[in-house]
Short mmCIF file of C-alpha atoms in Angstrom, two decimals:
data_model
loop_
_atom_site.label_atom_id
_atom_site.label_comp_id
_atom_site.label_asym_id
_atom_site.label_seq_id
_atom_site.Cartn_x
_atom_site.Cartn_y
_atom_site.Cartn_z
CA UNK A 855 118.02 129.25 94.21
CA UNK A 856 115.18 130.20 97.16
CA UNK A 857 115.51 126.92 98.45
CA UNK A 858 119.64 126.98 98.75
CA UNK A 859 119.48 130.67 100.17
CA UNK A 860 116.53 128.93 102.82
CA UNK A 861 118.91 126.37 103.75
CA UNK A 862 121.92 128.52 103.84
CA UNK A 863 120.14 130.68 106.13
CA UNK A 864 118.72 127.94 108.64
CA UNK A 865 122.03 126.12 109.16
CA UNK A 866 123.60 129.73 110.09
CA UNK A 867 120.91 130.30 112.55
CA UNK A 868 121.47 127.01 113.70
CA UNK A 869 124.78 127.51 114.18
CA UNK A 870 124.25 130.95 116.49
CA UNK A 871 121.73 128.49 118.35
CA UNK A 872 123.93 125.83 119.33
CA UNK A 873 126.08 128.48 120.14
CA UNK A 874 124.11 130.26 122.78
CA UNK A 875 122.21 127.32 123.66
CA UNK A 876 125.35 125.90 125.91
CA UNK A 877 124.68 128.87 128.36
CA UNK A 878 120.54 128.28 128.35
CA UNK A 879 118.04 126.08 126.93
CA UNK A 880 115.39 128.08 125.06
CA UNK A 881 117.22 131.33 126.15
CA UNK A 882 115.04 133.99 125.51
CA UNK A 883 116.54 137.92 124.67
CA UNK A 884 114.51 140.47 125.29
CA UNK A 885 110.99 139.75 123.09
CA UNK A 886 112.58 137.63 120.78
CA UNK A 887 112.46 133.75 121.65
CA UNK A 888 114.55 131.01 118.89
CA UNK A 889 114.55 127.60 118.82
CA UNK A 890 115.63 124.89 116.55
CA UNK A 891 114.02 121.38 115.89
CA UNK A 892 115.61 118.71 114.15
CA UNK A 893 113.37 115.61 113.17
CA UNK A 894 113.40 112.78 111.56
CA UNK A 895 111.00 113.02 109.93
CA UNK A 896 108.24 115.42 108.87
CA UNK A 897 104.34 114.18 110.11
CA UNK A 898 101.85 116.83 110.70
CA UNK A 899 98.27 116.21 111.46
CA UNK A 900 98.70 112.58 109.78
CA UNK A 901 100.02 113.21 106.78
CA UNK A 902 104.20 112.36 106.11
CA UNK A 903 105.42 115.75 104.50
CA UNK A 904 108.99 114.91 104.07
CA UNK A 905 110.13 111.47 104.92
CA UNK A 906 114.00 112.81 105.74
CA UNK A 907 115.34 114.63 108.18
CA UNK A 908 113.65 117.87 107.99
CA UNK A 909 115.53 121.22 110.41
CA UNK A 910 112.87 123.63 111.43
CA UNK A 911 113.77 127.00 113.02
CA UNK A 912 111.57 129.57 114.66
CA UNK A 913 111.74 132.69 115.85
CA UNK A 914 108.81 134.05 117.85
CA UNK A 915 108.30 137.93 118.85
CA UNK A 916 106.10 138.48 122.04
CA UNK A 917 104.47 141.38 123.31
CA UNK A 918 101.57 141.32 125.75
CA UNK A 919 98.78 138.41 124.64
CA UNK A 920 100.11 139.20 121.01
CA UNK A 921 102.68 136.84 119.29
CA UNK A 922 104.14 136.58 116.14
CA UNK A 923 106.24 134.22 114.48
CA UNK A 924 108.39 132.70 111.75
CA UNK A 925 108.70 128.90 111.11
CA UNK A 926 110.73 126.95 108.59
CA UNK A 927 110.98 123.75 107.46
CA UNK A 928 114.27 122.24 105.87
CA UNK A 929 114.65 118.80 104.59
CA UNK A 930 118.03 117.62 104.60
CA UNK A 931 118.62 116.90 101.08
CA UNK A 932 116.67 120.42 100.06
CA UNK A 933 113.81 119.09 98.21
CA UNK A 934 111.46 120.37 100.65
CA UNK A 935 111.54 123.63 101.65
CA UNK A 936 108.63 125.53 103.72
CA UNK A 937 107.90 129.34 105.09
CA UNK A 938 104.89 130.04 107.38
CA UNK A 939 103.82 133.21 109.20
CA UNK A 940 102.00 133.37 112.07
CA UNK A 941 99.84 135.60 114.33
CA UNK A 942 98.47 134.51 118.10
CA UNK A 943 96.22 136.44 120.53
CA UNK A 944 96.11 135.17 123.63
CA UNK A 945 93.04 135.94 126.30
CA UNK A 946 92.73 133.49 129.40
CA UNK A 947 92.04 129.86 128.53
CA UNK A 948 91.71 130.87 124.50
CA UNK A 949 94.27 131.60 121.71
CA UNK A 950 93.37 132.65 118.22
CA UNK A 951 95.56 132.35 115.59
CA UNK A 952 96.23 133.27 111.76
CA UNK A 953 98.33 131.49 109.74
CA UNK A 954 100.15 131.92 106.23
CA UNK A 955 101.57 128.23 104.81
CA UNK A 956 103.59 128.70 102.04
CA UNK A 957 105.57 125.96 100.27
CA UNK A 958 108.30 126.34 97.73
CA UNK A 959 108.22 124.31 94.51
CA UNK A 960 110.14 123.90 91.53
CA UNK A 961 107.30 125.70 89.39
CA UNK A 962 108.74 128.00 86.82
CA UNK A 963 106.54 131.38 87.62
CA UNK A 964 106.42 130.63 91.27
CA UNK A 965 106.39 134.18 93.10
CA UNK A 966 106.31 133.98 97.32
CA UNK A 967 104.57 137.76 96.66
CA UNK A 968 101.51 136.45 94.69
CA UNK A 969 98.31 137.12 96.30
CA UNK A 970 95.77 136.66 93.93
CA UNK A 971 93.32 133.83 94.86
CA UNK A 972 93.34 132.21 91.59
CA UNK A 973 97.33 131.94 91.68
CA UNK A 974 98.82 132.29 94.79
CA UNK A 975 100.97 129.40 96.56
CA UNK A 976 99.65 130.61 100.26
CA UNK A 977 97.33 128.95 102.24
CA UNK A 978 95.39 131.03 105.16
CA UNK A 979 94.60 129.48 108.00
CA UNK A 980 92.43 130.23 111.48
CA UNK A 981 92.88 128.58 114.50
CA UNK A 982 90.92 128.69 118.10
CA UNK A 983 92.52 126.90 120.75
CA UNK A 984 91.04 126.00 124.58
CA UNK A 985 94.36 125.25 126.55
CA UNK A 986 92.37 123.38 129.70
CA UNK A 987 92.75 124.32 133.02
CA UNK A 988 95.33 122.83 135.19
CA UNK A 989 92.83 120.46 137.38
CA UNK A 990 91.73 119.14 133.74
CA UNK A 991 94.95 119.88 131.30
CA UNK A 992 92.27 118.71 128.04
CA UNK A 993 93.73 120.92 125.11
CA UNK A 994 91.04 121.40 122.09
CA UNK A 995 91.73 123.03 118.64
CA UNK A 996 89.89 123.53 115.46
CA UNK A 997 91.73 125.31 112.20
CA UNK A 998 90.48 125.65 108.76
CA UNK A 999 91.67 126.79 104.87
CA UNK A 1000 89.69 130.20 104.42
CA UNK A 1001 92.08 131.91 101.22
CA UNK A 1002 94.56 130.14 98.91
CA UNK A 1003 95.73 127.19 97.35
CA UNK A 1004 92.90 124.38 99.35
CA UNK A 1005 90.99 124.75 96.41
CA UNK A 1006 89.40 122.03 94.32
CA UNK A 1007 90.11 121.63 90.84
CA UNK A 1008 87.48 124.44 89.63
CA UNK A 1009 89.17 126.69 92.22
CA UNK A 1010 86.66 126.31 94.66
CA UNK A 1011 87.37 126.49 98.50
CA UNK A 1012 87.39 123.05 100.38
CA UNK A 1013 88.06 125.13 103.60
CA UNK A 1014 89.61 122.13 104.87
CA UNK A 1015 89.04 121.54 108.82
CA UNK A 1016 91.60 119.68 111.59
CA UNK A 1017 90.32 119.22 115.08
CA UNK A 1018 92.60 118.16 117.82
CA UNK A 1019 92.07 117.00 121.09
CA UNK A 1020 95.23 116.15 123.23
CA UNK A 1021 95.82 115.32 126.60
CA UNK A 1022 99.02 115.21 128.53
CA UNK A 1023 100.29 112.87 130.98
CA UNK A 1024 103.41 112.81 133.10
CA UNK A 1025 105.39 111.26 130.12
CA UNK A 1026 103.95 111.53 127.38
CA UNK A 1027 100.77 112.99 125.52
CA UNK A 1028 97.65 111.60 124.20
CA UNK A 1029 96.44 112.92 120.81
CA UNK A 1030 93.30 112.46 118.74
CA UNK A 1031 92.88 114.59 115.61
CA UNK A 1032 89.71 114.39 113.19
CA UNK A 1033 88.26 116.30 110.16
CA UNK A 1034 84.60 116.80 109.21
CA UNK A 1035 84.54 117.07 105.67
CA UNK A 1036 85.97 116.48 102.10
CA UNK A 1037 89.18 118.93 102.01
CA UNK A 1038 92.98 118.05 102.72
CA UNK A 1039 92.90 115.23 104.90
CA UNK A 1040 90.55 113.20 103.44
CA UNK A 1041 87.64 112.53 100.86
CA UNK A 1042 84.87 113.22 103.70
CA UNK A 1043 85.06 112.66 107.51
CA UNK A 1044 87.41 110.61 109.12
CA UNK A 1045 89.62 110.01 112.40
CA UNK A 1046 93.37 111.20 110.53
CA UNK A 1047 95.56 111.35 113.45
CA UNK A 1048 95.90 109.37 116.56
CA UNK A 1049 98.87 108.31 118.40
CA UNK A 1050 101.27 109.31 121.88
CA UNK A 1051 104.04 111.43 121.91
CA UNK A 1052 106.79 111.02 124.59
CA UNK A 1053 109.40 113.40 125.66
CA UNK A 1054 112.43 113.06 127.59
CA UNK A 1055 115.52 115.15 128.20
CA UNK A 1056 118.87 114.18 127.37
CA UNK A 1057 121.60 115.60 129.98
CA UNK A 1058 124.25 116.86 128.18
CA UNK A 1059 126.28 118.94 131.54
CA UNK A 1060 125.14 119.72 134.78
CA UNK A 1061 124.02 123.11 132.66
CA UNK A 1062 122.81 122.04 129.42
CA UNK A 1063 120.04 118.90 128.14
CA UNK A 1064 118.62 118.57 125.11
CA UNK A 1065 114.37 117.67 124.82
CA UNK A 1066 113.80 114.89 122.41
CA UNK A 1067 110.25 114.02 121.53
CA UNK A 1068 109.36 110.23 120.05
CA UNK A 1069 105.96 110.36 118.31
CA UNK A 1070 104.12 106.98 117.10
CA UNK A 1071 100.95 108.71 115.06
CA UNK A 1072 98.52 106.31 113.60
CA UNK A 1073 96.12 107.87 110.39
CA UNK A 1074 93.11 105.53 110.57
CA UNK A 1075 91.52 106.84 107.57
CA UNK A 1076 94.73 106.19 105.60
CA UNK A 1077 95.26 103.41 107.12
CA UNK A 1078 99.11 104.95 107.74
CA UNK A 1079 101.79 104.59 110.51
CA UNK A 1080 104.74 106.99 111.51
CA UNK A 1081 107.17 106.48 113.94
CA UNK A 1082 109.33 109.66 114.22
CA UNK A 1083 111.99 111.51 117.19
CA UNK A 1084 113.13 114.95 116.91
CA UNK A 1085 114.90 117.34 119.23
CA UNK A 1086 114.90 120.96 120.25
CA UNK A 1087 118.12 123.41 120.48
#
């Protein structure tokens, strides 16, 4: 029932976005910015999610160097459904960030409001990002687990850790992404997500074009391939 009222609810916002996006791309009211992805497919940092067409709205509230927002992930068919919350500070070349993942399942006595760190469905994440400087564009993050479900099976943390190094070129960017240890992404350390990712913009009207992104990620350490496009409303 959660996941039908999720998907309800993104294809109405969608809706209002295609709406006002014929005036302005990524028209932004007041705080409040919205945009809508719709992609092929669902890879993030190497792994394949959802292997349908997955719609993922967000909604982002900015004030100052704070930002907070709301992302959702939809696949078509409903069998995956995702909610995350997210918090950003922003000072100079630096951005910290705290994230709640939460993923909806089909399990019985599953409760979005449990907490508890032996049974809750959330998973907390920190993030510190370097932007680069505009001479040298370089972009480094590191994020790791520290509270809920990236737990072993005697409940212990694995405080699973991504680092990402990207690079951006007139076309297209360069990505590299790595983790150090045992945790989500692999049994130990390992090179999990390489690959480019190209954008161009399709002109719809001499008012109106739509970004599309095509990725091609390569997961050495899985040994894995993805080819996926998506576009922004």
């Amino acid at each position: 029932m959660i996941k039908n009222f999720l998907l309800t609810f993104i294809l109405i916002l969608l809706g209002f976005n295609i709406i006002f996006a014929q005036d302005s791309l990524h028209k932004k009211i007041s705080p409040f910015e919205f945009t809508t992805d719709i992609v092929s497919s669902f890879v993030w940092r190497g792994i394949q999610i959802s292997n349908l067409p997955n719609i993922q709205p967000q909604l982002i509230f900015t004030k100052g160097n704070f930002k907070l927002g709301c992302w959702g992930s939809q696949s078509i068919n409903g069998d995956y459904s995702e909610l995350d919350i997210n918090a950003t500070y922003n000072k100079g070349l630096f951005s910290f960030t705290v994230s709640d993942y939460f993923v909806f399942t089909d399990t019985p006595n599953e409760s979005y409001f449990e907490y508890s760190k032996k049974n809750t469905d959330h998973s907390y994440e920190g993030n510190i990002t370097y932007s680069g400087t505009e001479k040298f564009p370089l972009s480094i993050s590191a994020s790791t687990f520290f509270y809920g479900n990236d737990v072993d099976t005697s409940g212990n943390n694995y405080y699973s850790t991504y680092v990402e190094a990207t690079y951006p070129l007139k076309y297209f960017d360069i990505i590299l992404g790595a983790t150090p240890a045992k945790g989500l992404y692999a049994n130990g350390y390992g090179i999990v997500n390489t690959g480019l990712k190209v954008y161009h913009d399709i002109k719809i009207t001499d008012h109106f074009s739509i970004p599309v992104c095509f990725s091609i990620m390569v997961n050495p350490y899985a040994e894995r391939v993805f080819v996926a496009v998506g576009f922004t409303l």
